[in-house]
Amino acid sequence: MTEHETAAARSRGNLLTLEAGEYRAEISTLGATVESLTVGGRDLLVRNPETGPMLFYRGAVIAPWPNRIGDGRYTWDGQELQTPITEVERGNALHGLISFQPFAPVTLAEDEVVLRSELYPTTGYPFHLLLTVHHALDPEAGLTTSVTARNIGAADAPFGTCPHPYLVAGPEALDTWTLQVTAGQVLEVTADRLLPTGTADVTPGSEFDFSAGRVIGAQEIDHAFTGLARDAQGLWRVTVTAPGGTGVELTAGEECPWLQLHTADRPEPEHHRLGLAVEPMTCPPDAFRSGIDVVRLAPGGEHEASWSIRGW
């Protein structure tokens, strides 16, 4: 592991470099963000600009809730709570509270780093958590990340987490990439605010059926899925391949029963459809209001979730 300072490091924390075989990763101490991941020198993730803040949560670790909370308002154990509105254009609280919070390295090695941060109570989230993020590189498996939350407060706390990588299959345009994932249901959402209205089955041949692998084309995706097909080890996977034969795969386990996919459609041409956001989530969008799959962390309790990214 090496630590270096660049313009990005000064604006987004110190960068910690991990290496294993042909893999190389840069991890920021700000938010425990994955700033880059390469195999054989090829980018597997969309990078942030070299200067300025992280954009569109590229490479972020998200907690204590994934995705969004409608109106930023929810009820927990009879208490009405209001979090800051961070997705102003849609009136939602987006992607938790830790993405711009400093983390301190507690373990440093050539191929792994463990970072830790304390999330203090606020009026919108009056709970006290200790968050530990472990990034580890393996020459075969690529990058595995685990997020552990421990409740160090006096009351039960709601919790959820996910990563926010934008996968890059290859140098060709996203429209040419082939996406493969098998899901049983898709979460339907409102067009204006992307808030859930219910689930629908993913039927064979429908627009969200990627079970056999299908070129993305011009299709716009910003949806959550569940009922994910798992292998003998209990893992589900998303694979994206480019016409030239390169690709990237994300896998996650039973602690993440939800998956958000987003084709990164943006009005700015320089940011439009640069990568596919693949987010394994412990609970769905707006879970703090619906209660679906929200983790209840008792005082002293812990919750861990993990996922892996590999490329070729």
mmCIF file of C-alpha atoms in Angstrom:
data_model
loop_
_atom_site.group_PDB
_atom_site.id
_atom_site.type_symbol
_atom_site.label_atom_id
_atom_site.label_comp_id
_atom_site.label_asym_id
_atom_site.label_seq_id
_atom_site.Cartn_x
_atom_site.Cartn_y
_atom_site.Cartn_z
ATOM 1 C CA MET A 1 0.000 0.000 0.000
ATOM 2 C CA THR A 2 1.262 3.447 -0.854
ATOM 3 C CA GLU A 3 -0.119 6.839 0.053
ATOM 4 C CA HIS A 4 0.284 9.836 -2.193
ATOM 5 C CA GLU A 5 -0.962 13.361 -2.554
ATOM 6 C CA THR A 6 -2.266 14.809 -5.811
ATOM 7 C CA ALA A 7 -4.745 17.546 -6.634
ATOM 8 C CA ALA A 8 -7.480 14.931 -6.188
ATOM 9 C CA ALA A 9 -6.046 13.904 -2.838
ATOM 10 C CA ARG A 10 -6.111 17.457 -1.556
ATOM 11 C CA SER A 11 -9.742 17.938 -2.551
ATOM 12 C CA ARG A 12 -11.003 14.449 -1.693
ATOM 13 C CA GLY A 13 -8.758 13.189 1.092
ATOM 14 C CA ASN A 14 -5.541 11.206 0.864
ATOM 15 C CA LEU A 15 -5.316 8.484 -1.774
ATOM 16 C CA LEU A 16 -4.217 5.011 -0.703
ATOM 17 C CA THR A 17 -2.954 2.725 -3.472
ATOM 18 C CA LEU A 18 -3.538 -1.050 -3.316
ATOM 19 C CA GLU A 19 -1.955 -3.605 -5.638
ATOM 20 C CA ALA A 20 -2.394 -7.354 -6.237
ATOM 21 C CA GLY A 21 -1.373 -9.094 -9.439
ATOM 22 C CA GLU A 22 -2.644 -7.037 -12.365
ATOM 23 C CA TYR A 23 -5.115 -5.134 -10.184
ATOM 24 C CA ARG A 24 -4.562 -1.645 -8.813
ATOM 25 C CA ALA A 25 -6.998 0.428 -6.744
ATOM 26 C CA GLU A 26 -6.948 3.933 -5.329
ATOM 27 C CA ILE A 27 -8.971 4.442 -2.145
ATOM 28 C CA SER A 28 -9.701 7.868 -0.691
ATOM 29 C CA THR A 29 -9.768 8.526 3.034
ATOM 30 C CA LEU A 30 -12.744 10.798 2.327
ATOM 31 C CA GLY A 31 -15.800 8.573 2.389
ATOM 32 C CA ALA A 32 -13.647 5.413 1.898
ATOM 33 C CA THR A 33 -14.363 6.051 -1.793
ATOM 34 C CA VAL A 34 -12.975 3.818 -4.546
ATOM 35 C CA GLU A 35 -11.416 6.490 -6.742
ATOM 36 C CA SER A 36 -10.115 4.017 -9.326
ATOM 37 C CA LEU A 37 -9.865 0.306 -10.044
ATOM 38 C CA THR A 38 -7.827 -1.073 -12.940
ATOM 39 C CA VAL A 39 -6.768 -4.483 -14.252
ATOM 40 C CA GLY A 40 -3.807 -4.597 -16.587
ATOM 41 C CA GLY A 41 -4.002 -0.796 -16.738
ATOM 42 C CA ARG A 42 -7.629 -0.777 -17.956
ATOM 43 C CA ASP A 43 -10.180 1.234 -15.991
ATOM 44 C CA LEU A 44 -13.019 -0.871 -14.579
ATOM 45 C CA LEU A 45 -14.806 2.147 -13.044
ATOM 46 C CA VAL A 46 -15.606 5.693 -14.119
ATOM 47 C CA ARG A 47 -13.193 8.041 -12.360
ATOM 48 C CA ASN A 48 -13.933 11.336 -10.687
ATOM 49 C CA PRO A 49 -12.330 14.519 -12.049
ATOM 50 C CA GLU A 50 -8.800 15.086 -10.762
ATOM 51 C CA THR A 51 -9.874 18.199 -8.873
ATOM 52 C CA GLY A 52 -13.028 19.272 -7.099
ATOM 53 C CA PRO A 53 -15.644 17.171 -5.328
ATOM 54 C CA MET A 54 -16.728 13.651 -6.165
ATOM 55 C CA LEU A 55 -19.338 13.684 -8.935
ATOM 56 C CA PHE A 56 -22.551 11.645 -8.998
ATOM 57 C CA TYR A 57 -21.303 9.499 -6.082
ATOM 58 C CA ARG A 58 -18.796 7.733 -8.342
ATOM 59 C CA GLY A 59 -17.139 4.989 -6.298
ATOM 60 C CA ALA A 60 -18.827 6.039 -3.070
ATOM 61 C CA VAL A 61 -19.716 3.889 -0.083
ATOM 62 C CA ILE A 62 -23.301 4.725 0.879
ATOM 63 C CA ALA A 63 -24.774 4.572 4.418
ATOM 64 C CA PRO A 64 -26.848 4.706 6.607
ATOM 65 C CA TRP A 65 -29.442 4.431 3.829
ATOM 66 C CA PRO A 66 -29.006 3.564 0.144
ATOM 67 C CA ASN A 67 -30.719 5.407 -2.668
ATOM 68 C CA ARG A 68 -33.280 8.000 -1.527
ATOM 69 C CA ILE A 69 -35.840 8.970 1.113
ATOM 70 C CA GLY A 70 -38.857 10.793 -0.298
ATOM 71 C CA ASP A 71 -39.099 14.317 1.182
ATOM 72 C CA GLY A 72 -36.267 13.296 3.532
ATOM 73 C CA ARG A 73 -38.950 12.507 6.085
ATOM 74 C CA TYR A 74 -39.490 9.189 7.874
ATOM 75 C CA THR A 75 -40.806 7.711 11.107
ATOM 76 C CA TRP A 76 -38.763 5.454 13.367
ATOM 77 C CA ASP A 77 -40.214 3.953 16.538
ATOM 78 C CA GLY A 78 -42.859 6.649 16.641
ATOM 79 C CA GLN A 79 -40.415 9.530 16.141
ATOM 80 C CA GLU A 80 -40.890 11.820 13.124
ATOM 81 C CA LEU A 81 -37.500 12.600 11.605
ATOM 82 C CA GLN A 82 -36.427 15.006 8.854
ATOM 83 C CA THR A 83 -33.113 14.648 7.025
ATOM 84 C CA PRO A 84 -31.620 17.331 4.754
ATOM 85 C CA ILE A 85 -32.872 17.389 1.164
ATOM 86 C CA THR A 86 -29.784 16.598 -0.930
ATOM 87 C CA GLU A 87 -31.523 15.734 -4.212
ATOM 88 C CA VAL A 88 -33.094 19.145 -4.511
ATOM 89 C CA GLU A 89 -34.555 18.716 -7.998
ATOM 90 C CA ARG A 90 -36.618 15.734 -6.800
ATOM 91 C CA GLY A 91 -37.176 16.719 -3.177
ATOM 92 C CA ASN A 92 -35.400 13.661 -1.740
ATOM 93 C CA ALA A 93 -32.630 12.835 0.715
ATOM 94 C CA LEU A 94 -30.105 10.994 -1.430
ATOM 95 C CA HIS A 95 -27.446 8.393 -0.625
ATOM 96 C CA GLY A 96 -27.025 8.644 3.131
ATOM 97 C CA LEU A 97 -24.592 10.710 5.154
ATOM 98 C CA ILE A 98 -21.027 9.375 4.934
ATOM 99 C CA SER A 99 -19.817 9.970 1.374
ATOM 100 C CA PHE A 100 -18.000 13.188 2.289
ATOM 101 C CA GLN A 101 -17.003 12.176 5.814
ATOM 102 C CA PRO A 102 -13.322 11.586 6.742
ATOM 103 C CA PHE A 103 -12.230 8.008 7.447
ATOM 104 C CA ALA A 104 -9.059 7.041 9.308
ATOM 105 C CA PRO A 105 -6.941 4.068 8.182
ATOM 106 C CA VAL A 106 -6.603 1.476 10.943
ATOM 107 C CA THR A 107 -4.957 -1.278 8.857
ATOM 108 C CA LEU A 108 -2.644 -0.649 5.911
ATOM 109 C CA ALA A 109 -1.083 -3.275 3.670
ATOM 110 C CA GLU A 110 -0.012 -3.638 0.055
ATOM 111 C CA ASP A 111 -3.298 -5.251 -0.951
ATOM 112 C CA GLU A 112 -5.810 -4.058 1.646
ATOM 113 C CA VAL A 113 -6.900 -1.146 3.786
ATOM 114 C CA VAL A 114 -9.343 -0.878 6.672
ATOM 115 C CA LEU A 115 -10.850 2.566 7.271
ATOM 116 C CA ARG A 116 -13.074 3.678 10.119
ATOM 117 C CA SER A 117 -15.334 6.633 10.843
ATOM 118 C CA GLU A 118 -17.811 7.592 13.509
ATOM 119 C CA LEU A 119 -21.224 8.838 12.447
ATOM 120 C CA TYR A 120 -22.502 11.126 15.190
ATOM 121 C CA PRO A 121 -26.186 11.741 15.915
ATOM 122 C CA THR A 122 -27.951 14.563 14.077
ATOM 123 C CA THR A 123 -31.515 15.816 14.200
ATOM 124 C CA GLY A 124 -32.329 13.916 10.995
ATOM 125 C CA TYR A 125 -30.511 10.735 12.017
ATOM 126 C CA PRO A 126 -30.202 10.770 15.834
ATOM 127 C CA PHE A 127 -28.219 7.535 16.001
ATOM 128 C CA HIS A 128 -24.571 6.840 16.766
ATOM 129 C CA LEU A 129 -22.695 4.421 14.500
ATOM 130 C CA LEU A 130 -19.144 3.217 14.070
ATOM 131 C CA LEU A 131 -18.530 2.386 10.412
ATOM 132 C CA THR A 132 -15.682 0.191 9.195
ATOM 133 C CA VAL A 133 -14.890 -0.242 5.499
ATOM 134 C CA HIS A 134 -12.482 -2.976 4.372
ATOM 135 C CA HIS A 135 -11.150 -2.837 0.799
ATOM 136 C CA ALA A 136 -9.062 -5.856 -0.252
ATOM 137 C CA LEU A 137 -7.496 -6.721 -3.619
ATOM 138 C CA ASP A 138 -6.947 -10.280 -4.821
ATOM 139 C CA PRO A 139 -5.085 -11.261 -8.025
ATOM 140 C CA GLU A 140 -8.043 -13.431 -9.119
ATOM 141 C CA ALA A 141 -11.146 -12.045 -7.384
ATOM 142 C CA GLY A 142 -10.390 -8.359 -7.854
ATOM 143 C CA LEU A 143 -11.649 -5.849 -5.293
ATOM 144 C CA THR A 144 -13.805 -6.984 -2.378
ATOM 145 C CA THR A 145 -15.366 -4.364 -0.119
ATOM 146 C CA SER A 146 -17.131 -4.983 3.172
ATOM 147 C CA VAL A 147 -18.992 -2.406 5.246
ATOM 148 C CA THR A 148 -19.590 -3.066 8.923
ATOM 149 C CA ALA A 149 -21.839 -0.837 11.023
ATOM 150 C CA ARG A 150 -21.852 -1.083 14.796
ATOM 151 C CA ASN A 151 -24.443 0.748 16.859
ATOM 152 C CA ILE A 152 -22.594 2.527 19.659
ATOM 153 C CA GLY A 153 -25.657 4.513 20.709
ATOM 154 C CA ALA A 154 -28.368 3.806 23.250
ATOM 155 C CA ALA A 155 -31.335 3.234 20.900
ATOM 156 C CA ASP A 156 -32.145 0.900 18.020
ATOM 157 C CA ALA A 157 -31.021 2.450 14.720
ATOM 158 C CA PRO A 158 -32.302 1.994 11.141
ATOM 159 C CA PHE A 159 -29.550 1.085 8.719
ATOM 160 C CA GLY A 160 -28.861 0.285 5.093
ATOM 161 C CA THR A 161 -25.830 0.410 2.824
ATOM 162 C CA CYS A 162 -24.601 -0.012 -0.744
ATOM 163 C CA PRO A 163 -21.683 0.935 -2.995
ATOM 164 C CA HIS A 164 -22.002 3.272 -5.970
ATOM 165 C CA PRO A 165 -19.538 2.172 -8.680
ATOM 166 C CA TYR A 166 -20.051 2.978 -12.353
ATOM 167 C CA LEU A 167 -18.747 -0.103 -14.174
ATOM 168 C CA VAL A 168 -16.828 0.262 -17.450
ATOM 169 C CA ALA A 169 -16.948 -2.798 -19.707
ATOM 170 C CA GLY A 170 -14.486 -1.431 -22.252
ATOM 171 C CA PRO A 171 -13.563 1.530 -24.460
ATOM 172 C CA GLU A 172 -16.667 1.172 -26.633
ATOM 173 C CA ALA A 173 -19.844 3.161 -25.924
ATOM 174 C CA LEU A 174 -22.211 1.925 -23.207
ATOM 175 C CA ASP A 175 -24.935 1.414 -25.822
ATOM 176 C CA THR A 176 -22.851 -1.430 -27.293
ATOM 177 C CA TRP A 177 -22.254 -3.276 -24.021
ATOM 178 C CA THR A 178 -24.020 -6.534 -23.201
ATOM 179 C CA LEU A 179 -25.668 -6.677 -19.769
ATOM 180 C CA GLN A 180 -26.402 -9.995 -18.071
ATOM 181 C CA VAL A 181 -28.318 -10.291 -14.786
ATOM 182 C CA THR A 182 -31.249 -12.456 -13.739
ATOM 183 C CA ALA A 183 -33.904 -10.771 -11.601
ATOM 184 C CA GLY A 184 -37.437 -11.800 -10.723
ATOM 185 C CA GLN A 185 -38.965 -8.398 -9.975
ATOM 186 C CA VAL A 186 -38.383 -4.762 -10.837
ATOM 187 C CA LEU A 187 -39.361 -1.859 -8.593
ATOM 188 C CA GLU A 188 -41.632 0.522 -10.457
ATOM 189 C CA VAL A 189 -41.127 4.217 -9.685
ATOM 190 C CA THR A 190 -42.650 7.606 -10.373
ATOM 191 C CA ALA A 191 -41.192 9.330 -13.421
ATOM 192 C CA ASP A 192 -40.584 12.655 -11.699
ATOM 193 C CA ARG A 193 -39.091 11.629 -8.334
ATOM 194 C CA LEU A 194 -38.081 7.974 -8.815
ATOM 195 C CA LEU A 195 -40.053 6.962 -5.734
ATOM 196 C CA PRO A 196 -41.411 3.396 -5.555
ATOM 197 C CA THR A 197 -44.992 2.562 -6.482
ATOM 198 C CA GLY A 198 -44.719 -1.247 -6.273
ATOM 199 C CA THR A 199 -42.976 -4.238 -7.817
ATOM 200 C CA ALA A 200 -43.689 -5.979 -11.103
ATOM 201 C CA ASP A 201 -42.521 -9.345 -12.385
ATOM 202 C CA VAL A 202 -39.710 -9.374 -14.916
ATOM 203 C CA THR A 203 -41.233 -11.560 -17.617
ATOM 204 C CA PRO A 204 -39.233 -13.328 -20.347
ATOM 205 C CA GLY A 205 -38.546 -10.994 -23.251
ATOM 206 C CA SER A 206 -39.617 -7.851 -21.376
ATOM 207 C CA GLU A 207 -37.562 -4.655 -21.332
ATOM 208 C CA PHE A 208 -35.879 -5.575 -18.023
ATOM 209 C CA ASP A 209 -35.152 -9.203 -18.895
ATOM 210 C CA PHE A 210 -31.369 -9.452 -19.166
ATOM 211 C CA SER A 211 -31.153 -13.079 -18.023
ATOM 212 C CA ALA A 212 -29.657 -14.308 -21.289
ATOM 213 C CA GLY A 213 -27.476 -11.240 -21.793
ATOM 214 C CA ARG A 214 -28.630 -8.433 -24.064
ATOM 215 C CA VAL A 215 -27.082 -5.333 -25.614
ATOM 216 C CA ILE A 216 -28.180 -2.268 -23.647
ATOM 217 C CA GLY A 217 -28.643 -0.098 -26.725
ATOM 218 C CA ALA A 218 -30.405 3.219 -26.123
ATOM 219 C CA GLN A 219 -32.441 1.862 -23.195
ATOM 220 C CA GLU A 220 -32.466 4.123 -20.139
ATOM 221 C CA ILE A 221 -32.382 2.264 -16.828
ATOM 222 C CA ASP A 222 -32.675 3.724 -13.335
ATOM 223 C CA HIS A 223 -34.482 0.939 -11.482
ATOM 224 C CA ALA A 224 -34.089 -1.414 -8.539
ATOM 225 C CA PHE A 225 -34.451 -5.171 -8.898
ATOM 226 C CA THR A 226 -34.930 -8.074 -6.504
ATOM 227 C CA GLY A 227 -35.527 -11.810 -6.733
ATOM 228 C CA LEU A 228 -31.938 -12.100 -7.965
ATOM 229 C CA ALA A 229 -30.739 -15.514 -9.150
ATOM 230 C CA ARG A 230 -27.955 -16.915 -6.947
ATOM 231 C CA ASP A 231 -25.284 -19.540 -7.466
ATOM 232 C CA ALA A 232 -24.380 -22.415 -5.139
ATOM 233 C CA GLN A 233 -22.434 -20.007 -2.915
ATOM 234 C CA GLY A 234 -25.463 -17.738 -2.550
ATOM 235 C CA LEU A 235 -24.020 -15.018 -4.781
ATOM 236 C CA TRP A 236 -25.818 -13.087 -7.496
ATOM 237 C CA ARG A 237 -23.899 -11.370 -10.269
ATOM 238 C CA VAL A 238 -24.080 -8.602 -12.847
ATOM 239 C CA THR A 239 -21.823 -8.953 -15.889
ATOM 240 C CA VAL A 240 -21.176 -6.280 -18.492
ATOM 241 C CA THR A 241 -19.103 -7.069 -21.589
ATOM 242 C CA ALA A 242 -17.909 -4.886 -24.444
ATOM 243 C CA PRO A 243 -17.770 -5.881 -28.137
ATOM 244 C CA GLY A 244 -13.972 -6.122 -27.944
ATOM 245 C CA GLY A 245 -14.173 -8.891 -25.331
ATOM 246 C CA THR A 246 -13.280 -6.964 -22.186
ATOM 247 C CA GLY A 247 -15.729 -6.877 -19.302
ATOM 248 C CA VAL A 248 -16.438 -6.385 -15.631
ATOM 249 C CA GLU A 249 -18.516 -8.286 -13.098
ATOM 250 C CA LEU A 250 -19.968 -7.398 -9.714
ATOM 251 C CA THR A 251 -21.089 -10.071 -7.244
ATOM 252 C CA ALA A 252 -22.872 -9.789 -3.910
ATOM 253 C CA GLY A 253 -24.477 -12.105 -1.375
ATOM 254 C CA GLU A 254 -27.712 -12.582 0.514
ATOM 255 C CA GLU A 255 -27.153 -9.517 2.700
ATOM 256 C CA CYS A 256 -27.886 -7.452 -0.437
ATOM 257 C CA PRO A 257 -31.268 -8.647 -1.766
ATOM 258 C CA TRP A 258 -31.699 -5.517 -3.915
ATOM 259 C CA LEU A 259 -29.858 -4.200 -6.950
ATOM 260 C CA GLN A 260 -30.006 -0.739 -8.486
ATOM 261 C CA LEU A 261 -28.964 -0.352 -12.126
ATOM 262 C CA HIS A 262 -28.532 3.046 -13.767
ATOM 263 C CA THR A 263 -27.265 3.857 -17.255
ATOM 264 C CA ALA A 264 -25.992 7.241 -16.016
ATOM 265 C CA ASP A 265 -28.096 9.339 -18.339
ATOM 266 C CA ARG A 266 -27.064 12.958 -17.888
ATOM 267 C CA PRO A 267 -27.884 16.260 -19.656
ATOM 268 C CA GLU A 268 -24.158 17.129 -19.822
ATOM 269 C CA PRO A 269 -22.585 15.424 -22.872
ATOM 270 C CA GLU A 270 -19.252 14.969 -21.080
ATOM 271 C CA HIS A 271 -20.923 12.895 -18.322
ATOM 272 C CA HIS A 272 -23.623 11.133 -20.336
ATOM 273 C CA ARG A 273 -23.686 7.291 -20.188
ATOM 274 C CA LEU A 274 -20.017 6.892 -19.281
ATOM 275 C CA GLY A 275 -20.624 3.767 -17.179
ATOM 276 C CA LEU A 276 -23.287 1.527 -15.723
ATOM 277 C CA ALA A 277 -24.024 2.149 -12.037
ATOM 278 C CA VAL A 278 -24.387 -1.241 -10.319
ATOM 279 C CA GLU A 279 -25.422 -0.927 -6.678
ATOM 280 C CA PRO A 280 -26.065 -3.976 -4.452
ATOM 281 C CA MET A 281 -28.362 -2.676 -1.702
ATOM 282 C CA THR A 282 -29.392 -4.059 1.667
ATOM 283 C CA CYS A 283 -32.788 -2.383 1.268
ATOM 284 C CA PRO A 284 -34.701 -0.763 -1.600
ATOM 285 C CA PRO A 285 -35.204 2.916 -2.463
ATOM 286 C CA ASP A 286 -37.326 4.831 0.085
ATOM 287 C CA ALA A 287 -36.928 1.981 2.583
ATOM 288 C CA PHE A 288 -36.813 4.320 5.585
ATOM 289 C CA ARG A 289 -40.416 5.232 4.775
ATOM 290 C CA SER A 290 -41.664 1.800 3.665
ATOM 291 C CA GLY A 291 -39.703 -0.210 6.226
ATOM 292 C CA ILE A 292 -38.857 -2.877 3.620
ATOM 293 C CA ASP A 293 -35.655 -4.760 4.524
ATOM 294 C CA VAL A 294 -34.382 -1.964 6.783
ATOM 295 C CA VAL A 295 -31.802 -3.354 9.200
ATOM 296 C CA ARG A 296 -32.670 -2.735 12.855
ATOM 297 C CA LEU A 297 -29.388 -2.297 14.686
ATOM 298 C CA ALA A 298 -29.744 -2.790 18.428
ATOM 299 C CA PRO A 299 -27.294 -1.045 20.759
ATOM 300 C CA GLY A 300 -24.018 -2.928 20.488
ATOM 301 C CA GLY A 301 -25.250 -4.778 17.393
ATOM 302 C CA GLU A 302 -23.346 -5.069 14.117
ATOM 303 C CA HIS A 303 -24.272 -5.548 10.474
ATOM 304 C CA GLU A 304 -21.910 -6.435 7.628
ATOM 305 C CA ALA A 305 -22.431 -6.412 3.859
ATOM 306 C CA SER A 306 -19.895 -7.104 1.123
ATOM 307 C CA TRP A 307 -19.482 -7.176 -2.668
ATOM 308 C CA SER A 308 -16.720 -7.814 -5.207
ATOM 309 C CA ILE A 309 -15.704 -6.364 -8.582
ATOM 310 C CA ARG A 310 -13.440 -8.137 -11.049
ATOM 311 C CA GLY A 311 -12.552 -7.435 -14.658
ATOM 312 C CA TRP A 312 -10.857 -8.900 -17.690
#
